[in-house]
XYZ file of C-alpha atoms in Angstrom:
563
model
C 65.185 33.607 36.270
C 66.193 35.321 33.764
C 67.243 38.581 35.594
C 68.746 36.151 38.919
C 70.709 34.638 36.479
C 71.941 37.938 35.070
C 72.847 38.587 38.635
C 74.880 35.186 38.973
C 76.544 35.977 35.899
C 78.015 39.788 37.016
C 78.892 37.918 40.816
C 80.657 35.724 38.948
C 82.435 37.194 36.199
C 83.373 40.416 38.434
C 85.063 37.546 41.369
C 86.270 35.572 39.255
C 90.493 36.551 39.005
C 89.697 37.828 43.274
C 88.667 34.115 43.542
C 91.819 32.509 41.282
C 94.256 34.746 43.545
C 92.929 33.102 47.328
C 93.379 30.046 45.700
C 96.211 30.166 43.554
C 97.966 32.240 47.474
C 96.729 29.678 49.306
C 97.546 26.993 47.773
C 101.257 27.803 47.689
C 100.908 28.563 51.552
C 99.567 25.121 52.333
C 102.104 23.217 49.674
C 104.940 25.067 51.112
C 103.972 24.120 54.159
C 103.501 20.731 54.007
C 106.728 20.524 52.274
C 109.044 21.941 54.617
C 109.666 19.696 57.072
C 108.679 20.280 61.431
C 109.534 18.969 64.179
C 106.918 17.083 66.825
C 107.543 18.717 70.674
C 110.253 15.163 70.961
C 112.682 16.694 68.035
C 111.497 13.872 66.402
C 110.603 14.986 62.555
C 107.382 15.796 61.026
C 105.133 16.979 58.329
C 102.319 18.719 58.366
C 98.889 17.065 57.499
C 96.941 18.854 54.567
C 93.780 20.078 56.685
C 96.755 21.109 59.919
C 98.482 23.246 56.982
C 94.681 25.048 55.979
C 93.663 24.962 58.605
C 96.763 27.793 59.853
C 96.136 29.398 56.768
C 93.229 29.822 57.258
C 93.465 31.920 60.149
C 96.806 33.754 59.398
C 95.793 35.059 55.680
C 92.342 36.676 57.643
C 95.165 37.744 60.816
C 92.817 36.391 62.882
C 95.764 34.874 64.023
C 96.068 31.754 66.561
C 100.037 30.939 66.932
C 102.363 27.361 65.583
C 100.077 24.703 65.209
C 100.129 22.177 65.687
C 103.596 22.505 66.676
C 106.180 25.198 67.494
C 107.992 25.571 63.624
C 111.421 24.865 62.982
C 113.353 28.688 60.881
C 112.328 27.631 57.973
C 108.451 26.965 58.451
C 108.920 30.328 60.111
C 110.677 32.211 57.041
C 107.990 30.576 55.206
C 105.489 31.590 57.064
C 106.779 35.231 56.739
C 106.818 34.909 53.012
C 103.134 33.199 52.724
C 101.666 36.060 55.721
C 102.656 38.952 52.735
C 101.568 36.650 50.396
C 98.132 35.839 51.159
C 97.170 38.992 53.205
C 97.261 40.968 49.793
C 95.793 38.516 48.071
C 92.887 38.109 51.414
C 92.161 41.854 50.675
C 91.927 42.413 46.906
C 89.324 40.040 47.576
C 87.346 41.949 49.451
C 87.509 45.057 48.296
C 86.190 43.502 44.924
C 83.391 42.521 47.387
C 83.355 46.312 48.407
C 83.173 47.221 44.297
C 81.215 44.407 44.000
C 78.871 45.643 46.488
C 78.150 48.882 45.093
C 78.501 48.262 41.165
C 75.718 50.095 39.743
C 74.667 46.583 37.461
C 74.745 44.845 39.780
C 72.025 46.806 42.450
C 70.161 47.261 39.664
C 69.402 43.861 38.260
C 68.636 43.030 41.940
C 66.594 46.510 42.683
C 64.500 44.381 38.704
C 64.878 40.397 40.601
C 62.987 42.445 44.028
C 60.802 43.852 41.399
C 59.088 40.935 39.977
C 58.860 38.987 42.649
C 56.613 41.955 43.866
C 54.910 41.526 40.592
C 54.193 38.291 41.324
C 53.076 38.341 44.145
C 50.189 40.978 44.280
C 46.688 38.808 43.943
C 44.505 41.829 43.506
C 43.574 43.847 40.397
C 45.872 46.606 40.611
C 46.823 49.759 38.545
C 50.767 51.436 36.605
C 51.257 54.234 37.279
C 53.504 55.640 34.388
C 56.397 58.616 35.497
C 55.911 59.605 39.130
C 55.179 63.750 40.465
C 53.012 65.781 42.083
C 49.661 64.283 39.624
C 50.027 60.919 39.896
C 51.147 61.032 43.808
C 48.325 62.692 44.808
C 46.460 59.361 43.010
C 48.788 56.922 43.920
C 48.400 58.735 48.086
C 44.460 58.090 46.987
C 43.983 54.328 45.339
C 46.219 53.396 48.261
C 43.130 55.001 50.783
C 41.142 52.960 48.958
C 43.378 49.952 49.455
C 43.105 49.561 45.815
C 47.913 48.777 44.093
C 49.559 50.504 42.376
C 52.365 50.096 40.668
C 55.441 53.135 39.318
C 57.890 52.704 36.780
C 60.167 55.877 36.181
C 63.442 56.829 34.006
C 64.533 58.660 36.848
C 66.130 56.980 39.906
C 65.543 60.148 42.558
C 61.833 59.898 41.701
C 61.296 56.514 42.938
C 63.422 56.542 45.607
C 61.138 59.567 46.678
C 58.290 57.573 46.886
C 59.485 54.983 48.521
C 60.347 57.344 51.772
C 56.414 57.562 51.813
C 56.036 54.461 52.402
C 52.681 53.689 50.931
C 50.435 51.153 52.826
C 49.839 49.270 50.607
C 53.169 49.106 49.152
C 53.694 50.275 45.998
C 56.330 48.282 44.055
C 58.693 50.728 42.019
C 61.138 50.127 39.332
C 64.260 52.550 38.273
C 63.161 51.802 34.417
C 62.255 53.382 30.688
C 58.500 52.578 30.803
C 59.339 52.946 26.636
C 60.720 49.854 26.968
C 58.174 47.170 26.049
C 60.244 44.331 28.728
C 59.673 47.143 31.324
C 56.302 47.128 31.438
C 55.882 43.832 30.613
C 57.922 43.100 33.917
C 55.821 45.472 36.285
C 52.879 43.107 34.889
C 51.212 44.723 32.117
C 49.896 41.397 30.258
C 48.295 40.722 33.589
C 44.504 40.468 34.054
C 44.463 41.596 37.260
C 46.263 44.656 35.525
C 43.190 46.912 35.352
C 44.411 50.476 33.785
C 47.743 52.195 33.154
C 48.182 56.409 33.937
C 50.104 57.782 31.546
C 50.338 61.580 32.433
C 53.577 63.123 31.213
C 54.164 66.640 30.045
C 55.664 65.470 26.861
C 51.748 64.915 24.799
C 53.897 62.829 21.631
C 55.467 61.208 25.165
C 51.919 60.062 26.135
C 50.960 59.764 22.737
C 53.659 56.950 22.182
C 52.767 55.178 25.300
C 49.811 54.761 24.607
C 49.993 52.598 21.535
C 52.428 50.235 23.570
C 50.342 49.608 26.122
C 47.215 49.169 23.637
C 49.015 46.766 21.224
C 50.230 44.384 24.639
C 46.737 44.275 26.187
C 44.076 45.669 24.005
C 41.455 45.280 27.058
C 43.380 47.050 29.220
C 41.772 50.924 30.345
C 43.986 53.980 29.152
C 44.451 57.079 31.839
C 46.463 59.528 28.992
C 46.895 63.188 29.297
C 46.879 65.497 26.143
C 46.438 69.078 25.627
C 45.744 69.941 22.072
C 42.801 68.922 19.807
C 44.751 67.087 17.231
C 46.619 65.325 19.880
C 42.964 63.894 21.188
C 41.684 62.974 18.070
C 44.888 61.025 17.043
C 44.153 59.136 19.928
C 40.598 58.062 20.039
C 41.874 57.541 16.163
C 43.937 54.960 18.129
C 41.286 53.076 20.287
C 41.772 54.973 23.480
C 38.400 56.389 24.931
C 39.969 57.548 27.290
C 41.280 60.996 27.165
C 42.259 63.714 29.301
C 42.806 67.154 28.374
C 42.915 69.596 31.582
C 42.168 72.600 29.744
C 39.056 71.069 28.077
C 38.060 70.428 32.328
C 38.720 73.419 32.915
C 37.181 75.407 29.741
C 33.844 73.344 30.465
C 34.096 73.686 34.631
C 34.044 77.304 34.070
C 31.798 78.049 31.468
C 29.454 75.499 34.068
C 30.269 78.246 37.031
C 29.302 81.378 34.506
C 25.985 79.723 32.849
C 25.380 77.656 35.546
C 26.002 77.412 38.491
C 24.429 74.855 40.197
C 25.686 72.283 38.120
C 28.619 73.894 38.720
C 27.940 73.214 42.601
C 27.278 69.878 42.765
C 30.420 69.159 39.900
C 33.075 70.465 42.144
C 30.686 68.999 45.294
C 32.218 65.269 43.769
C 35.257 67.055 44.670
C 35.205 68.082 47.995
C 33.578 71.706 47.512
C 30.641 72.161 50.089
C 26.960 72.183 48.319
C 26.634 76.101 48.393
C 28.235 78.478 46.084
C 30.535 81.439 48.699
C 29.660 84.681 47.343
C 33.767 84.839 46.546
C 33.260 82.586 44.489
C 30.608 84.204 42.189
C 31.362 85.280 39.017
C 29.825 88.604 37.619
C 28.932 89.375 33.390
C 30.911 92.017 32.260
C 34.089 92.626 30.397
C 37.495 90.379 30.969
C 40.717 90.934 30.441
C 42.376 88.074 29.590
C 46.534 87.796 30.641
C 47.697 85.005 28.576
C 46.669 83.531 25.461
C 48.302 80.226 24.589
C 46.130 76.677 25.312
C 44.598 77.729 29.088
C 43.731 80.817 27.801
C 42.361 79.849 24.248
C 40.787 77.523 26.520
C 39.346 80.204 29.019
C 38.443 82.253 25.695
C 36.209 79.792 24.015
C 34.648 79.725 27.800
C 33.658 83.413 27.879
C 32.420 83.473 24.018
C 30.394 80.584 24.426
C 28.852 82.056 27.576
C 28.810 84.987 24.974
C 30.774 86.761 27.620
C 32.907 89.930 26.148
C 37.211 89.684 27.254
C 40.340 91.584 25.730
C 43.065 89.371 25.497
C 47.260 90.124 25.734
C 49.509 87.064 24.735
C 51.933 86.888 27.746
C 54.674 84.452 26.743
C 55.755 83.625 30.558
C 59.026 82.432 28.309
C 59.271 85.609 25.891
C 58.359 87.747 28.393
C 61.366 86.486 31.640
C 63.774 86.803 28.705
C 63.377 90.614 27.464
C 62.084 91.848 30.996
C 64.687 89.512 32.894
C 62.284 89.625 35.722
C 59.381 87.051 36.975
C 57.830 89.730 38.154
C 54.625 91.462 35.786
C 54.225 95.455 36.782
C 56.081 97.317 34.947
C 54.746 100.609 33.487
C 54.770 99.534 30.894
C 53.269 96.194 31.063
C 50.252 98.764 33.712
C 50.023 100.607 29.690
C 48.839 97.496 28.574
C 46.354 96.234 30.839
C 45.028 100.098 30.955
C 44.939 99.204 27.423
C 42.362 96.057 27.278
C 40.188 97.905 29.061
C 41.478 96.774 33.418
C 39.695 99.521 34.652
C 36.285 98.856 33.660
C 37.166 95.002 33.927
C 34.435 92.842 35.884
C 37.357 90.474 36.395
C 41.219 89.595 35.245
C 42.539 85.845 34.382
C 46.014 85.173 34.747
C 46.224 81.920 32.792
C 50.038 82.527 32.369
C 52.417 79.007 33.117
C 54.813 81.028 34.946
C 53.377 80.805 38.740
C 54.789 84.199 39.632
C 53.545 86.294 36.381
C 50.342 84.674 36.847
C 50.549 86.171 41.022
C 51.616 89.831 39.688
C 48.655 90.369 37.508
C 46.895 89.939 39.643
C 48.513 92.523 42.115
C 49.001 94.367 39.623
C 45.695 94.906 37.782
C 44.402 94.936 42.317
C 46.115 98.177 42.147
C 44.493 99.686 39.471
C 40.734 98.570 39.336
C 40.384 97.421 43.546
C 36.868 95.769 43.079
C 38.102 93.418 40.583
C 37.304 89.730 40.677
C 40.482 87.744 40.274
C 41.632 84.543 38.486
C 44.999 82.320 38.459
C 46.127 79.627 37.033
C 48.321 77.042 39.844
C 50.972 75.300 37.508
C 51.810 73.336 40.488
C 50.413 71.371 43.713
C 53.207 73.795 45.558
C 52.237 77.050 45.190
C 49.375 76.475 47.095
C 49.689 78.065 49.569
C 51.088 80.910 47.808
C 47.851 81.360 45.871
C 46.089 81.549 48.992
C 47.672 83.912 50.394
C 46.969 85.474 47.782
C 43.649 85.943 48.258
C 42.830 85.035 44.795
C 38.537 84.371 43.997
C 39.339 81.786 42.266
C 42.508 79.450 41.866
C 42.309 76.860 38.748
C 45.199 74.145 39.712
C 46.143 71.393 36.489
C 47.774 69.734 38.597
C 45.077 68.342 40.871
C 42.207 68.863 38.604
C 44.066 66.142 36.373
C 44.718 63.630 39.653
C 41.075 64.599 40.505
C 39.514 63.218 36.809
C 41.943 60.816 37.028
C 41.194 59.339 40.507
C 37.748 59.649 39.552
C 38.184 57.716 36.069
C 40.006 54.537 37.438
C 38.380 54.344 40.934
C 35.310 55.547 41.480
C 33.633 54.371 37.803
C 30.008 55.836 38.929
C 30.598 59.792 39.750
C 33.206 60.190 36.887
C 30.258 59.196 34.486
C 27.760 61.435 36.996
C 30.099 63.853 36.562
C 29.790 63.594 32.710
C 26.050 63.219 32.784
C 25.854 66.782 34.422
C 27.319 68.665 31.715
C 24.131 67.832 29.422
C 21.823 68.863 31.485
C 20.071 72.165 32.551
C 20.606 74.682 34.629
C 16.660 74.508 36.048
C 18.056 69.916 36.997
C 20.591 71.510 39.051
C 18.829 74.258 41.136
C 16.512 71.223 42.012
C 18.473 68.449 42.383
C 21.086 70.696 45.013
C 17.847 72.637 46.308
C 16.453 68.310 47.617
C 20.319 67.754 48.769
C 20.510 70.581 50.459
C 16.759 70.051 53.006
C 17.359 65.928 52.908
C 21.567 65.911 53.639
C 23.022 69.495 54.252
C 25.278 71.385 53.156
C 27.882 69.006 53.305
C 26.270 65.540 51.862
C 29.317 62.318 51.397
C 29.223 60.373 48.024
C 29.681 56.927 47.533
C 29.062 53.929 45.368
C 27.858 50.566 45.825
C 27.496 47.600 43.511
C 24.418 44.296 44.139
C 27.365 41.915 44.704
C 28.575 39.032 47.063
C 30.846 40.502 48.291
C 29.321 44.637 48.879
C 25.946 43.393 49.318
C 25.644 40.139 50.888
C 22.324 40.090 52.293
C 20.579 42.146 49.228
C 22.054 40.473 46.533
C 20.211 37.251 48.365
C 17.242 38.250 48.809
C 17.326 40.749 45.481
C 16.983 36.967 43.519
C 13.183 35.962 45.035
C 12.241 38.815 46.332
C 10.896 42.048 44.986
C 12.259 45.012 46.043
C 12.251 48.374 45.710
C 15.046 51.307 45.784
C 13.099 53.189 48.490
C 13.503 50.306 51.123
C 17.317 51.217 51.413
C 15.841 54.553 52.503
C 13.908 52.988 55.287
C 15.823 54.239 58.801
C 16.565 50.524 61.158
C 15.800 52.581 64.279
C 12.457 53.265 62.187
C 10.759 51.582 59.535
C 8.417 54.460 59.121
C 11.234 57.308 58.816
C 13.956 57.524 55.917
C 17.459 57.949 55.881
C 18.939 60.693 54.806
C 19.674 59.560 51.315
C 19.828 60.703 47.500
C 20.734 57.935 45.421
C 21.803 60.137 42.039
C 23.074 57.494 39.843
C 21.844 53.416 39.235
C 23.341 51.236 36.932
C 22.463 47.637 35.535
C 24.048 44.869 34.962
C 24.341 45.374 30.980
C 25.654 49.063 31.321
C 22.067 51.199 31.175
C 22.657 53.889 33.170
C 19.512 55.701 35.542
C 19.598 59.466 36.404
C 17.911 60.091 39.384
C 16.450 57.568 39.372
C 12.923 56.442 40.793
C 11.828 55.250 43.928
C 10.404 51.851 43.192
C 13.012 50.525 40.609
C 13.332 47.492 40.982
C 17.084 46.115 42.670
C 18.321 43.305 40.593
C 21.593 41.961 41.235
C 24.593 43.698 39.560
C 23.103 47.058 39.996
C 25.122 49.717 40.481
C 24.705 53.122 42.610
C 25.979 56.267 43.217
C 25.043 57.445 47.134
C 24.783 61.004 48.597
C 24.398 60.440 52.219
C 25.194 61.798 55.657
C 28.040 59.525 57.731
C 25.023 58.110 60.237
C 23.086 57.415 56.140
C 26.046 55.398 55.092
C 26.258 53.323 58.289
C 22.861 52.498 58.642
C 22.668 51.540 54.520
C 25.424 49.017 54.553
C 23.912 47.732 57.966
C 20.858 46.782 56.409
C 22.260 45.576 52.943
C 24.649 43.114 54.623
C 22.944 41.894 57.730
C 19.283 39.574 57.068
C 18.192 41.533 60.045
C 18.114 44.628 59.203
C 16.977 44.414 55.846
C 14.077 41.637 56.451
C 12.424 44.439 59.330
C 13.184 47.463 56.051
C 10.896 45.172 54.507
C 8.404 44.048 56.554
C 8.428 46.362 59.248
C 9.075 43.101 61.148
C 12.282 41.965 63.636
C 13.122 38.192 61.325
C 13.812 35.420 63.846
C 15.993 32.344 62.375
C 15.208 28.826 63.372
C 19.059 26.816 63.247
C 17.957 25.767 60.246
C 17.651 28.639 58.221
C 20.659 30.081 60.076
C 23.060 27.981 58.769
C 21.287 27.378 55.023
C 21.935 31.016 55.008
C 25.721 30.766 55.682
């Protein structure tokens, strides 16, 4: 309502003088025509009525022109009309020009955009996520959430980015507003105080801005989930002290993942499988043990260095700061005589691997190229700062690439849309390599190298038949693995994790576990088995068959009672 009032006020304020000019010129013209005498067709004296004068002035001022009416004018009338033509046309064009300028007025356009945005937020009647800032990371998250039919609202200060978002044409529609997200009124406008608002995502480059947004969002809605980026340990600790339970540190993610790859390849395979990798480690992905040369010792370099130290693997580092390097060398290409000497001094010729971890992608690529010239068999690891350069890194045939934006997008999306999957990944880091090896072998044997994973909630909406049957009957988890074609055969299914209604977690639950309404399951299977499972949990006939091995026959009374 406030935005509508502001819009009306802007229109009235800008159009006040043009309206007055048009009214005055019309009034003078009409008054003159009613006063100046004319003659009718019989030569009798005649004075125009106000309606006739208004009608004539209307088509005269708009330059339409229908002729003299209701009778031919006298010379006195024509003289007055000549004056009125210039008077009213100038006033009319002045009004039109003001209207055109008003349409182009940025403030009015903004108020209209705010009004449309408010209406879209009001019309959202399902759970939604607020994303602060539109960039490569959040665009990837929005695309994935849209595929899940989850609603998203975006706020970004940059109007060009909002226009770029609108061109993406996401389905369902993503309401977006160009505004400063640090303004509490903007967040309220985006619906942060609504019960349907489930989470806020803040992944700005500036840690202090993310902290400010986290505090502001927590004050506006203490129950909301927050996904906040932090790239320093002190900042993460500060956020945890504020009660922010989920803090994303991409460098910590990389450190943990690299440590898994060094010490527990099967656990690494399981984590990477969650994010789209096949359930097998390729030959070029196997990390050799020995001396590493680490180029770039910023936050990324230190995170990888921590993983190497924890794994007991030696390394030498060259502290290359991309901004200082480019300023001193006046180039972003690594590989002159001085650079060669630094790599040789760091032991590149004896090293088994080189890690390029600077903030500049071109420097990282040229480090890899230079290292290969000095040691053609060296294992290469590179940091990629943006998804835009993905094609270049693939062409360079780097053995292992760590993409900051992709890692942030993966973990953010999983935390928001797949909570059981996120919990599974977290628990992986507490398991032994032997545990991971057994699970990988079991999944490969039962399902194959490329299983899918998904989550199922045992409730009326997602498992209609099963949720009703398990209220009165004891149904074990093994029942859901039976084929609806032949109940003696098993589907290609493995239950990775089960969560009870009270939050209790069961990793790799036993097959004799009793299913209860409200359970959530993380499942690995192939596509055909997933389709069968969907039928079983939602259809009384299929569920009864896998429970008893017999076909269920409903009476008419039973069928209506089930409905």
